[in-house]
XYZ file of C-alpha atoms in Angstrom:
533
model
C 17.639 28.128 15.160
C 17.963 24.656 16.631
C 18.195 26.114 20.153
C 15.000 28.111 19.564
C 13.182 25.032 18.276
C 14.168 23.044 21.377
C 13.134 25.888 23.680
C 9.716 26.278 22.100
C 9.119 22.524 22.257
C 10.087 22.546 25.943
C 7.693 25.390 26.675
C 4.982 23.612 24.703
C 5.350 20.446 26.763
C 5.662 21.911 30.239
C 3.519 25.034 30.758
C 0.083 26.593 30.371
C -1.075 29.777 28.800
C -4.105 31.945 28.090
C -4.953 34.296 25.248
C -2.998 37.535 25.571
C -1.792 36.566 29.025
C -5.096 35.320 30.416
C -4.733 32.629 33.070
C -6.664 29.479 33.807
C -6.834 27.849 30.333
C -5.183 24.427 30.277
C -3.692 24.245 26.817
C -0.319 22.635 27.459
C 1.746 25.665 26.339
C 3.487 28.339 28.324
C 4.835 31.803 27.471
C 8.363 32.820 28.226
C 8.222 36.106 30.091
C 10.684 37.797 27.785
C 9.005 36.294 24.689
C 12.348 36.323 22.921
C 11.278 33.597 20.513
C 8.525 35.713 18.942
C 11.143 38.293 17.971
C 12.780 35.881 15.582
C 12.187 36.378 11.838
C 8.950 34.896 10.512
C 10.678 32.337 8.281
C 12.618 31.035 11.316
C 9.432 30.733 13.359
C 7.722 28.942 10.473
C 10.614 26.514 10.398
C 10.188 25.857 14.130
C 6.414 25.407 13.774
C 6.985 22.842 11.038
C 8.246 20.436 13.705
C 5.038 20.655 15.753
C 1.662 18.961 15.239
C -1.086 21.130 13.834
C -2.886 21.110 17.213
C 0.117 22.825 18.795
C 0.159 25.428 16.022
C -3.523 26.118 16.718
C -2.721 26.704 20.393
C 0.118 29.061 19.549
C -2.306 31.139 17.492
C -4.126 32.255 20.665
C -1.010 33.321 22.559
C -1.030 36.865 21.248
C -1.707 38.896 18.153
C 1.885 38.335 17.071
C 1.622 34.594 17.414
C -1.763 34.616 15.687
C -0.200 36.364 12.709
C 2.778 34.000 12.653
C 0.691 30.847 13.059
C -1.963 31.691 10.494
C 0.623 32.819 7.933
C 2.416 29.507 8.375
C 1.865 27.676 5.035
C -0.147 24.690 6.272
C -1.877 22.310 3.876
C -2.733 19.526 6.340
C -5.296 20.517 8.962
C -5.913 17.563 11.224
C -7.336 17.538 14.720
C -4.941 15.841 17.074
C -6.147 13.345 19.645
C -7.316 15.633 22.435
C -8.747 13.830 25.435
C -11.565 16.186 26.309
C -14.606 14.862 28.120
C -16.864 17.880 28.638
C -19.061 18.883 25.722
C -18.355 22.572 26.215
C -14.585 21.952 26.095
C -14.981 19.964 22.897
C -17.111 22.665 21.256
C -14.684 25.351 22.366
C -11.735 23.458 20.878
C -13.523 22.766 17.580
C -14.411 26.445 17.209
C -10.778 27.397 17.783
C -9.675 24.787 15.264
C -12.084 25.996 12.571
C -11.177 29.637 13.264
C -7.520 28.757 12.848
C -8.123 26.949 9.540
C -10.181 29.875 8.271
C -7.634 32.504 9.319
C -4.805 30.435 7.912
C -6.493 30.129 4.507
C -7.198 33.857 4.414
C -3.660 34.729 5.493
C -2.086 32.436 2.921
C -4.300 33.967 0.249
C -3.366 37.476 1.384
C 0.372 36.739 1.462
C 0.189 34.755 -1.788
C 1.580 31.623 -0.042
C -1.441 29.489 -0.856
C -1.128 25.746 -1.269
C -2.772 23.735 -4.011
C -3.393 20.920 -1.499
C -5.910 21.021 1.345
C -6.422 18.194 3.811
C -9.061 18.572 6.517
C -9.523 15.820 9.082
C -11.873 16.320 12.020
C -14.734 14.837 13.996
C -18.047 16.525 13.311
C -21.024 16.515 15.669
C -24.311 14.912 14.558
C -26.124 17.082 17.116
C -24.515 20.332 15.977
C -25.396 21.094 12.334
C -23.698 24.491 12.657
C -20.357 22.737 13.001
C -20.910 20.925 9.706
C -21.968 24.195 8.073
C -18.771 25.876 9.254
C -16.716 22.989 7.897
C -18.505 23.367 4.545
C -17.650 27.058 4.472
C -13.996 26.129 4.925
C -14.226 24.027 1.778
C -15.831 26.909 -0.080
C -13.094 29.249 1.128
C -10.363 26.781 0.146
C -11.843 26.496 -3.345
C -11.904 30.293 -3.671
C -8.273 30.400 -2.532
C -7.237 28.276 -5.487
C -6.963 24.858 -3.818
C -7.127 22.097 -6.423
C -6.502 18.949 -4.328
C -8.958 18.156 -1.513
C -8.480 15.361 1.027
C -11.436 15.338 3.442
C -11.798 13.017 6.410
C -14.993 13.643 8.392
C -15.911 11.283 11.218
C -18.648 10.921 13.838
C -21.546 11.684 11.473
C -24.055 9.375 9.810
C -24.876 11.573 6.813
C -22.967 14.160 4.817
C -24.221 16.378 2.008
C -21.394 17.400 -0.290
C -21.581 21.227 -0.484
C -22.549 22.828 -3.750
C -19.520 25.113 -3.636
C -17.315 22.035 -3.976
C -19.410 20.446 -6.718
C -19.034 23.527 -8.904
C -15.321 24.116 -8.260
C -14.007 23.716 -11.788
C -10.322 23.816 -10.759
C -10.428 20.678 -8.587
C -8.017 18.010 -9.811
C -8.039 15.602 -6.835
C -10.867 14.743 -4.431
C -10.521 12.196 -1.644
C -13.425 11.561 0.720
C -13.010 9.439 3.838
C -15.574 8.911 6.581
C -18.086 6.433 7.875
C -21.158 8.279 6.595
C -23.795 8.119 3.889
C -22.893 10.500 1.097
C -25.568 12.673 -0.503
C -25.483 15.164 -3.347
C -27.528 18.339 -3.833
C -29.893 18.564 -6.782
C -27.377 20.318 -8.966
C -25.175 19.090 -11.759
C -21.609 18.162 -10.838
C -19.044 20.135 -12.794
C -15.495 18.846 -12.372
C -13.938 19.271 -15.810
C -10.393 19.235 -14.349
C -10.772 16.344 -11.897
C -8.179 13.607 -12.435
C -8.383 11.560 -9.202
C -11.516 10.565 -7.290
C -11.168 8.418 -4.157
C -13.927 7.300 -1.779
C -13.022 5.425 1.405
C -15.396 4.060 4.082
C -18.236 5.986 2.460
C -21.776 4.704 1.937
C -22.937 5.385 -1.622
C -25.594 3.951 -3.885
C -25.399 3.341 -7.630
C -27.105 6.633 -8.554
C -24.739 8.812 -6.510
C -21.680 6.946 -7.741
C -22.836 7.322 -11.332
C -23.399 11.068 -10.846
C -19.927 11.493 -9.382
C -18.248 9.653 -12.232
C -20.259 11.380 -14.964
C -19.340 14.766 -13.464
C -15.620 14.276 -14.157
C -15.238 13.359 -17.848
C -11.419 13.533 -17.771
C -10.898 11.389 -14.690
C -7.713 9.267 -14.766
C -7.899 7.340 -11.482
C -10.911 6.044 -9.526
C -10.565 4.356 -6.114
C -13.463 2.839 -4.146
C -12.092 1.446 -0.888
C -14.350 -0.135 1.750
C -17.361 1.643 0.305
C -20.703 0.074 1.146
C -24.256 0.408 -0.096
C -23.414 -0.189 -3.741
C -24.109 -3.576 -5.331
C -22.977 -2.864 -8.868
C -20.384 -0.600 -10.459
C -20.749 0.544 -14.052
C -18.123 2.719 -15.694
C -18.146 3.894 -19.291
C -17.488 7.020 -21.307
C -14.379 8.057 -19.339
C -11.984 8.548 -22.208
C -8.944 9.319 -19.991
C -9.460 6.745 -17.240
C -6.251 4.762 -16.662
C -6.597 3.137 -13.227
C -9.477 1.686 -11.196
C -9.114 0.285 -7.678
C -12.018 -1.475 -5.957
C -11.638 -2.828 -2.422
C -15.100 -3.855 -1.330
C -14.201 -4.950 2.192
C -17.337 -6.416 3.771
C -19.832 -4.925 1.318
C -21.924 -7.073 -0.986
C -20.715 -6.140 -4.448
C -22.267 -8.379 -7.077
C -21.269 -6.931 -10.433
C -18.573 -4.792 -12.033
C -18.885 -3.517 -15.607
C -16.113 -1.384 -17.078
C -16.068 -0.410 -20.735
C -13.135 2.002 -21.009
C -10.564 1.402 -23.788
C -7.991 3.659 -22.082
C -7.904 1.615 -18.837
C -4.392 0.352 -18.018
C -4.618 -0.888 -14.399
C -7.408 -2.669 -12.520
C -7.116 -3.804 -8.884
C -9.893 -5.667 -7.101
C -9.924 -6.904 -3.490
C -12.600 -8.590 -1.432
C -12.523 -10.114 2.026
C -15.692 -12.126 1.513
C -16.230 -15.722 0.494
C -18.041 -15.468 -2.828
C -19.779 -18.343 -4.547
C -20.276 -16.342 -7.734
C -19.241 -12.981 -9.094
C -19.508 -11.130 -12.389
C -16.846 -8.882 -13.909
C -17.390 -7.564 -17.420
C -14.394 -5.720 -18.850
C -14.730 -6.612 -22.509
C -14.163 -2.973 -23.451
C -10.740 -2.805 -21.741
C -8.511 -4.626 -24.195
C -5.568 -2.295 -23.520
C -5.336 -3.327 -19.865
C -1.712 -3.894 -18.812
C -1.874 -4.533 -15.041
C -4.434 -6.798 -13.337
C -4.364 -7.455 -9.577
C -7.029 -9.648 -7.970
C -7.243 -10.539 -4.296
C -9.932 -12.869 -2.947
C -10.431 -14.516 0.412
C -11.403 -17.747 -1.305
C -11.451 -18.848 -4.934
C -13.998 -21.500 -5.834
C -14.050 -23.390 -9.120
C -16.699 -21.009 -10.427
C -14.732 -17.922 -9.412
C -11.652 -19.519 -10.964
C -13.543 -19.843 -14.252
C -14.484 -16.143 -14.005
C -10.799 -15.298 -13.510
C -9.712 -17.404 -16.439
C -12.289 -15.833 -18.776
C -11.410 -12.374 -17.474
C -7.673 -12.764 -17.950
C -8.176 -13.990 -21.504
C -9.800 -10.651 -22.448
C -6.540 -8.689 -22.148
C -4.012 -9.385 -24.922
C -1.807 -6.477 -23.760
C -1.536 -7.718 -20.148
C 2.034 -7.496 -18.818
C 1.527 -7.822 -15.044
C -0.799 -10.319 -13.349
C -1.142 -10.778 -9.573
C -3.509 -13.335 -8.033
C -3.843 -13.501 -4.268
C -6.196 -15.634 -2.185
C -6.294 -17.102 1.277
C -7.834 -20.430 0.260
C -8.667 -22.082 -3.030
C -10.209 -25.252 -4.359
C -9.123 -24.441 -7.918
C -6.769 -27.005 -9.416
C -5.864 -25.171 -12.618
C -6.281 -21.732 -14.170
C -5.177 -21.368 -17.766
C -3.211 -18.204 -18.517
C -2.356 -17.551 -22.154
C -1.436 -13.874 -22.374
C 1.364 -13.487 -24.937
C 2.711 -10.191 -23.504
C 2.824 -11.274 -19.855
C 6.125 -10.237 -18.239
C 5.451 -10.495 -14.503
C 3.341 -13.097 -12.725
C 2.748 -12.981 -8.976
C 0.798 -15.789 -7.307
C 0.115 -16.201 -3.615
C -2.199 -18.435 -1.631
C -1.928 -19.741 1.898
C -3.506 -22.889 0.464
C -0.009 -23.657 -0.808
C 1.154 -23.946 2.804
C -1.519 -26.551 3.414
C -0.355 -28.538 0.465
C 3.222 -28.306 1.687
C 2.107 -29.709 5.026
C 0.706 -32.730 3.232
C 3.954 -33.086 1.339
C 5.863 -33.549 4.548
C 3.967 -36.769 5.114
C 3.772 -37.931 1.509
C 7.271 -36.894 0.394
C 6.850 -37.313 -3.349
C 3.990 -34.847 -3.505
C 6.229 -31.922 -2.841
C 8.755 -33.033 -5.428
C 5.918 -33.016 -7.959
C 5.065 -29.487 -6.860
C 8.529 -28.332 -7.927
C 8.067 -30.242 -11.178
C 4.735 -28.533 -11.840
C 6.256 -25.117 -11.073
C 9.054 -25.781 -13.553
C 6.574 -26.916 -16.195
C 4.287 -23.950 -15.565
C 7.052 -21.353 -15.791
C 8.434 -23.068 -18.873
C 5.163 -22.371 -20.678
C 5.692 -18.626 -20.180
C 9.266 -17.929 -21.113
C 8.401 -14.271 -21.642
C 8.301 -13.932 -17.852
C 11.750 -12.696 -16.881
C 11.058 -11.426 -13.336
C 9.384 -13.596 -10.762
C 8.416 -12.802 -7.169
C 7.882 -16.065 -5.355
C 6.413 -16.230 -1.859
C 6.549 -19.604 -0.171
C 4.518 -20.457 2.940
C 5.386 -23.889 4.167
C 5.343 -26.370 7.024
C 8.122 -28.740 6.079
C 9.622 -29.192 2.610
C 10.963 -32.299 0.903
C 12.546 -32.213 -2.530
C 13.661 -35.694 -3.649
C 14.753 -35.606 -7.322
C 15.118 -39.414 -7.480
C 11.341 -39.680 -7.372
C 11.213 -37.899 -10.734
C 13.564 -40.355 -12.484
C 10.907 -41.906 -14.713
C 9.180 -38.652 -15.603
C 9.775 -36.426 -18.589
C 11.430 -33.289 -17.237
C 10.513 -30.006 -18.981
C 13.161 -27.576 -20.125
C 14.404 -24.906 -17.764
C 12.267 -21.739 -17.773
C 14.039 -18.542 -18.746
C 13.653 -16.699 -15.432
C 16.212 -13.891 -15.206
C 15.473 -12.330 -11.825
C 13.957 -14.121 -8.844
C 12.783 -12.266 -5.736
C 12.245 -14.788 -2.997
C 10.147 -14.456 0.168
C 10.213 -17.339 2.641
C 7.572 -17.672 5.367
C 7.765 -20.841 7.468
C 4.559 -21.683 9.315
C 4.237 -23.360 12.687
C 3.407 -27.063 12.459
C 0.781 -28.848 14.532
C 3.519 -29.802 16.998
C 4.515 -26.157 17.379
C 7.855 -26.423 15.565
C 9.081 -24.124 12.809
C 11.173 -24.934 9.755
C 14.249 -27.132 10.059
C 17.565 -26.587 8.299
C 16.682 -29.451 5.966
C 13.566 -27.553 4.885
C 15.734 -24.628 3.807
C 18.203 -26.928 2.031
C 15.381 -28.577 0.090
C 13.941 -25.192 -0.886
C 17.338 -24.143 -2.256
C 17.776 -27.416 -4.148
C 14.211 -27.415 -5.443
C 14.119 -23.802 -6.644
C 17.550 -23.889 -8.297
C 16.442 -27.096 -10.019
C 13.240 -25.360 -11.184
C 15.099 -22.441 -12.752
C 18.596 -20.993 -13.146
C 18.049 -17.275 -12.496
C 20.696 -14.684 -13.151
C 19.926 -13.009 -9.823
C 18.176 -13.974 -6.603
C 17.105 -11.167 -4.263
C 16.676 -11.906 -0.544
C 15.956 -9.684 2.459
C 17.618 -10.074 5.840
C 16.109 -9.447 9.239
C 13.968 -12.159 10.771
C 15.609 -15.341 12.058
C 14.120 -17.513 9.306
C 15.290 -15.082 6.607
C 18.838 -15.103 7.943
C 18.778 -18.882 8.324
C 17.775 -19.276 4.691
C 20.576 -16.928 3.575
C 22.990 -18.945 5.712
C 21.928 -22.260 4.132
C 22.162 -20.792 0.620
C 25.696 -19.535 1.320
C 26.767 -22.883 2.728
C 25.432 -24.729 -0.313
C 27.114 -22.289 -2.678
C 30.419 -22.759 -0.848
C 30.145 -26.487 -1.532
C 29.995 -25.662 -5.249
C 30.659 -28.623 -7.493
C 33.111 -30.266 -5.129
C 30.747 -33.115 -4.299
C 31.107 -35.173 -7.457
C 28.841 -37.926 -6.132
C 25.836 -35.755 -5.238
C 23.640 -37.116 -8.054
C 24.866 -40.717 -8.482
C 21.481 -42.228 -7.615
C 19.546 -40.195 -10.168
C 19.819 -39.324 -13.842
C 18.519 -35.876 -12.858
C 21.550 -33.709 -12.229
C 21.385 -31.043 -9.545
C 22.044 -27.353 -10.102
C 25.654 -27.518 -8.767
C 26.876 -29.086 -12.021
C 25.662 -26.079 -14.034
C 26.905 -23.294 -11.762
C 30.170 -21.661 -12.880
C 30.519 -18.664 -10.596
C 28.663 -16.654 -7.952
C 28.821 -13.012 -6.825
C 27.041 -11.458 -3.848
C 26.033 -7.810 -3.399
C 24.647 -5.917 -0.422
C 22.326 -3.272 -1.925
C 22.579 -0.191 0.261
C 20.213 2.774 0.524
C 22.572 5.090 -1.334
C 22.196 2.814 -4.388
C 25.728 1.516 -3.966
C 26.437 -2.214 -3.844
C 28.948 -3.711 -1.414
C 30.572 -6.916 -2.608
C 30.539 -10.034 -0.432
C 31.799 -13.555 -0.671
C 29.817 -16.369 0.892
C 32.272 -16.404 3.787
C 32.206 -12.669 4.481
C 28.418 -12.594 4.167
C 28.127 -15.353 6.782
C 30.387 -13.327 9.084
C 28.372 -10.121 8.543
C 24.923 -11.703 8.638
C 24.337 -11.293 12.425
C 25.045 -7.553 12.099
C 22.742 -6.854 9.162
C 19.633 -4.873 9.998
C 16.096 -5.842 9.146
C 15.137 -5.198 5.542
C 18.669 -5.259 4.114
C 18.687 -6.479 0.506
C 21.138 -9.190 -0.531
C 21.505 -10.012 -4.233
C 23.085 -13.253 -5.452
C 24.375 -13.086 -9.039
C 24.709 -16.476 -10.728
C 26.855 -17.350 -13.723
C 25.525 -20.596 -15.220
């Protein structure tokens, strides 16, 4: 079987063929004179075809009647045009007709042989000057619906306008519909009837409020709604969806001004924008059962920060909160959710502050103090993912001698991501920066585990510094003589290290053996430090 697969791939790469032996068609595939491969059992040939792109399978379908039968009976669910480099319009039209014929014959053959798939993905470039091509594509959707397909993933490009066919709007068995394409979406003047639809996703599609409202109202049992890089809509209003659990809105460069969601069943809401917004309105007062909230802004102003704070306060059941922004002028956002278990904060503005700390020294020590105080206010948070962007770090505990130090937060598991930035002089982080990060973070909290990832030079350097500090242990009895603030070494009793492998097994390391193995670890390897305080 493997030999046959290699032979057919070799023929595919090196030769040319024509339909039923015709010469002169440059398709990139040749026919072995003995045609021994086509005599193999169908299931073996289907296995071989599974290793080829769909464009190659289309070309095999015109080799002969035998290959047409084998290719079209091959259970394909993903029909995607490959990147043909055709320049002549007639060649392009000829290829597209062959592609559509293949999709049509394949659907019919699968239906006939009862090998139909519930999923159907169609990705192709249409022609704005050839409406017949769009009509043929629509008939494929109608045929797929008749063949029992329930999940549609449609990616149409190179058109400015697309009218969703009525046959799809009335397909009651559809459970998933994903539309992707840089076009303006229109609907026929008929009611949408999707009583079984659970997932609706629009990407790069131009829609207005009326069309979006019609789509949503046509699927009363929808569970997930995704609007990604959609433009043309200024406000989103969702209500009455009694099963809706997840909403994702990524507005990209569109001008979205208002979001109103009144759905008690909603559990997850994700919102992303790449624009600088001076004001924005989100009304989710009817979503008090929300558990996961993820917000990503380019910039957070004081006014937007107030919107966030009011929004977060509406969700007493919130367990996961992620805030991400490139820049912020917000000094403080109050978070008082009693059920919060996971908090993820990221802003490149923190790297700017760290740059200032290099010059002012004490400022960065106060940053660690504020982090300790902040986490101490939310002891229900047991897992923390901390991403640090920095240009120089200085943690000097002596500066905090005359300050009331808050109690240690009860962080159990810390996942740490370190990203040193290039300074104005062009230099990256120094070893002292890594040492101060270790000292500062282990002073902020005493986690049971710290998870790090190997790979890049700065990641390995940080692991190296952590190992070296752990090997010092509590041997340096004079490390804190100039300060009443004792460092983390005095509290540490024991340390274990595990290399988490892909087979879910953990290989034990000591600090010494990890340092020896570190140069040989691949990128993305997970190293877990287990602390006994």
